[in-house]
Short mmCIF file of C-alpha atoms in Angstrom, two decimals:
data_model
loop_
_atom_site.label_atom_id
_atom_site.label_comp_id
_atom_site.label_asym_id
_atom_site.label_seq_id
_atom_site.Cartn_x
_atom_site.Cartn_y
_atom_site.Cartn_z
CA MET A 1148 10.52 7.33 -17.01
CA PHE A 1149 8.52 9.87 -18.97
CA VAL A 1150 6.24 12.76 -18.15
CA LEU A 1151 2.57 12.60 -19.09
CA ASN A 1152 2.45 15.75 -21.17
CA GLU A 1153 -1.11 17.04 -20.99
CA VAL A 1154 -1.21 18.52 -24.47
CA ARG A 1155 0.14 15.37 -26.11
CA PHE A 1156 -2.21 13.16 -24.11
CA ILE A 1157 -5.25 15.28 -24.98
CA LEU A 1158 -4.18 15.26 -28.63
CA VAL A 1159 -3.83 11.47 -28.66
CA ILE A 1160 -7.13 10.96 -26.82
CA THR A 1161 -8.86 13.41 -29.17
CA ILE A 1162 -7.55 11.61 -32.26
CA ILE A 1163 -8.64 8.24 -30.83
CA TRP A 1164 -12.05 9.74 -29.94
CA ILE A 1165 -12.52 11.13 -33.46
CA LEU A 1166 -11.47 7.84 -35.09
CA ILE A 1167 -13.90 5.87 -32.91
CA ARG A 1168 -16.73 8.31 -33.65
CA LEU A 1169 -15.95 8.19 -37.40
CA PHE A 1170 -15.94 4.38 -37.28
CA PHE A 1171 -19.37 4.35 -35.63
CA ALA A 1172 -20.63 6.99 -38.06
CA ARG A 1173 -19.88 4.57 -40.92
CA ILE A 1174 -21.87 1.81 -39.21
CA HIS A 1175 -24.78 3.89 -37.93
CA LYS A 1176 -26.25 7.09 -39.25
CA PRO A 1177 -24.78 9.87 -37.07
CA ASP A 1178 -27.18 11.47 -34.63
CA VAL A 1179 -26.12 15.02 -33.79
CA LYS A 1180 -27.89 14.99 -30.42
CA ARG A 1181 -26.17 11.71 -29.45
CA GLU A 1182 -22.78 13.00 -30.60
CA LEU A 1183 -23.19 16.13 -28.49
CA MET A 1184 -24.10 14.00 -25.48
CA LEU A 1185 -21.01 11.83 -26.08
CA LEU A 1186 -18.98 15.01 -26.27
CA LEU A 1187 -19.99 15.62 -22.64
CA VAL A 1188 -18.47 12.25 -21.74
CA TYR A 1189 -15.28 13.21 -23.57
CA ILE A 1190 -15.11 16.50 -21.65
CA CYS A 1191 -15.54 14.61 -18.35
CA ILE A 1192 -12.65 12.29 -19.28
CA ILE A 1193 -10.35 15.19 -20.17
CA VAL A 1194 -11.19 17.19 -17.02
CA VAL A 1195 -10.64 14.18 -14.77
CA PHE A 1196 -7.33 13.45 -16.53
CA HIS A 1197 -6.23 17.04 -16.05
CA PHE A 1198 -6.75 16.90 -12.30
CA THR A 1199 -5.59 13.33 -11.67
CA MET A 1200 -2.67 12.61 -13.95
CA ALA A 1201 -1.46 15.55 -16.04
CA GLY A 1202 2.16 16.48 -15.60
CA SER A 1203 2.97 13.34 -13.63
CA THR A 1204 6.00 11.18 -14.25
CA VAL A 1205 5.33 7.59 -15.21
CA CYS A 1206 7.81 5.57 -13.21
CA LEU A 1207 8.05 1.86 -12.55
CA THR A 1208 11.14 2.32 -10.40
CA ASP A 1209 12.10 4.85 -7.79
CA PRO A 1210 15.20 6.62 -9.16
CA GLU A 1211 16.79 6.66 -5.70
CA LEU A 1212 15.85 3.16 -4.55
CA HIS A 1213 16.01 1.48 -7.99
CA ARG A 1214 12.84 -0.47 -7.34
CA PHE A 1215 9.12 -0.07 -7.82
CA ALA A 1216 7.86 2.13 -5.01
CA PRO A 1217 4.10 2.74 -5.25
CA LYS A 1218 2.56 5.25 -2.88
CA LEU A 1219 -0.66 3.92 -1.45
CA ASN A 1220 -2.97 5.07 1.30
CA LEU A 1221 -5.36 2.30 2.25
CA LYS A 1222 -6.44 3.93 5.52
CA ALA A 1223 -9.90 5.43 5.01
CA PHE A 1224 -10.43 9.06 5.99
CA ASN A 1225 -6.73 9.63 6.58
CA PHE A 1226 -7.32 13.31 5.77
CA LEU A 1227 -9.12 13.71 9.12
CA THR A 1228 -5.81 13.37 10.96
CA ASP A 1229 -3.14 13.90 8.30
CA ARG A 1230 -3.41 17.58 7.40
CA TYR A 1231 -1.20 19.12 4.73
CA ASP A 1232 -1.24 22.29 2.65
CA GLY A 1233 -4.26 22.14 0.38
CA TRP A 1234 -5.99 19.20 2.08
CA GLN A 1235 -9.36 20.99 2.08
CA ARG A 1236 -9.07 21.83 -1.61
CA ASN A 1237 -8.15 18.21 -2.31
CA ILE A 1238 -11.25 16.93 -0.51
CA ILE A 1239 -13.62 19.38 -2.21
CA GLY A 1240 -11.93 18.85 -5.58
CA ASN A 1241 -12.18 15.06 -5.45
CA PHE A 1242 -15.82 15.30 -4.47
CA ALA A 1243 -16.82 18.03 -6.94
CA MET A 1244 -14.88 16.63 -9.92
CA PHE A 1245 -17.14 13.57 -10.08
CA ILE A 1246 -20.53 15.26 -9.69
CA PRO A 1247 -20.64 15.96 -13.47
CA VAL A 1248 -19.50 12.39 -14.23
CA GLY A 1249 -22.32 10.99 -12.08
CA PHE A 1250 -24.80 13.21 -13.91
CA VAL A 1251 -23.53 12.81 -17.49
CA TRP A 1252 -22.91 9.05 -17.62
CA PRO A 1253 -26.49 7.91 -16.90
CA LEU A 1254 -27.75 10.69 -19.18
CA VAL A 1255 -25.65 9.38 -22.07
CA PHE A 1256 -25.41 5.63 -21.48
CA ARG A 1257 -28.80 3.89 -21.54
CA LYS A 1258 -27.50 0.81 -19.71
CA LEU A 1259 -26.80 2.97 -16.66
CA ASN A 1260 -30.55 3.19 -16.16
CA THR A 1261 -30.56 2.83 -12.37
CA TYR A 1262 -28.90 4.81 -9.64
CA VAL A 1263 -26.93 1.77 -8.47
CA LYS A 1264 -25.61 0.99 -11.98
CA ALA A 1265 -24.59 4.62 -12.54
CA VAL A 1266 -22.79 4.93 -9.20
CA GLY A 1267 -21.20 1.50 -9.71
CA ALA A 1268 -19.83 2.51 -13.11
CA CYS A 1269 -18.42 5.73 -11.65
CA PHE A 1270 -16.87 3.73 -8.80
CA LEU A 1271 -15.14 1.45 -11.31
CA TYR A 1272 -13.95 4.49 -13.28
CA THR A 1273 -12.39 6.08 -10.22
CA LEU A 1274 -10.91 2.70 -9.18
CA VAL A 1275 -9.14 2.50 -12.56
CA ILE A 1276 -7.79 6.03 -12.04
CA GLU A 1277 -6.46 5.14 -8.58
CA ILE A 1278 -4.83 1.97 -9.92
CA LEU A 1279 -3.19 3.94 -12.74
CA GLN A 1280 -1.90 6.49 -10.24
CA ILE A 1281 0.17 3.76 -8.60
CA PHE A 1282 2.55 4.13 -11.55
CA LEU A 1283 2.81 7.92 -11.33
CA TYR A 1284 5.81 9.11 -9.36
CA GLU A 1285 4.24 12.29 -7.94
CA ARG A 1286 0.84 10.74 -7.14
CA THR A 1287 -0.54 8.64 -4.33
CA SER A 1288 -3.31 6.12 -4.83
CA ASP A 1289 -5.69 6.89 -2.01
CA VAL A 1290 -8.79 5.11 -0.76
CA ASP A 1291 -10.08 8.53 0.32
CA ASP A 1292 -10.08 9.64 -3.33
CA LEU A 1293 -12.05 6.55 -4.23
CA ILE A 1294 -14.61 7.32 -1.50
CA LEU A 1295 -14.86 11.04 -2.28
CA ASN A 1296 -15.02 10.56 -6.07
CA THR A 1297 -17.74 7.95 -5.69
CA ALA A 1298 -19.66 10.20 -3.27
CA GLY A 1299 -19.49 13.05 -5.80
CA ALA A 1300 -20.68 10.72 -8.56
CA ALA A 1301 -23.51 9.54 -6.29
CA ILE A 1302 -24.65 13.16 -5.87
CA GLY A 1303 -24.48 13.76 -9.64
CA ALA A 1304 -26.38 10.55 -10.38
CA GLY A 1305 -28.93 11.43 -7.71
CA ILE A 1306 -29.53 14.79 -9.36
CA TRP A 1307 -29.92 13.11 -12.78
CA PHE A 1308 -32.39 10.51 -11.54
CA LEU A 1309 -34.43 13.12 -9.63
CA ILE A 1310 -34.67 15.22 -12.80
CA LYS A 1311 -35.52 12.16 -14.88
CA LYS A 1312 -38.20 11.07 -12.42
CA SER A 1313 -39.79 14.54 -12.36
CA ARG A 1314 -40.11 14.72 -16.17
CA PRO A 1315 -43.69 13.97 -17.28
CA ASP A 1316 -42.61 11.75 -20.21
CA ASP A 1317 -40.71 9.36 -17.90
CA ARG A 1318 -43.55 8.52 -15.53
#
């Protein structure tokens, strides 16, 4: 068992990010505008990590039961009946956290050139997060998070594609 220390994780991710960007800078001439756009992706990754995994304990076994004990909620919209302290903040947070992701990813990644592709990529991203949370002792993988995160990303992507459509150079 070990705790995902946020500072260490961000440091490791930052070093990996810099090494990848330096590698690509050797292959292709660096484009400052592109690098700044990719920095937005990096910021999205760090913010999502902060709210979904930071400070959690990675645990493959339950210390009391001595076996793997994932916490899963596969019942959709469980929050409608299962109220707990902070449930409203959790709903709004899951939704709002992915609006920027839904906006930034199609802005930065040319292959996410349709609304469906952008939302699909964000869905896969949040699915990976929920799968990873299975191994975090204090976290619960929740289908509601998957739904709310994807809905937030869909709003962000919708905003991006409306802006893109309204620009004269994209008609």
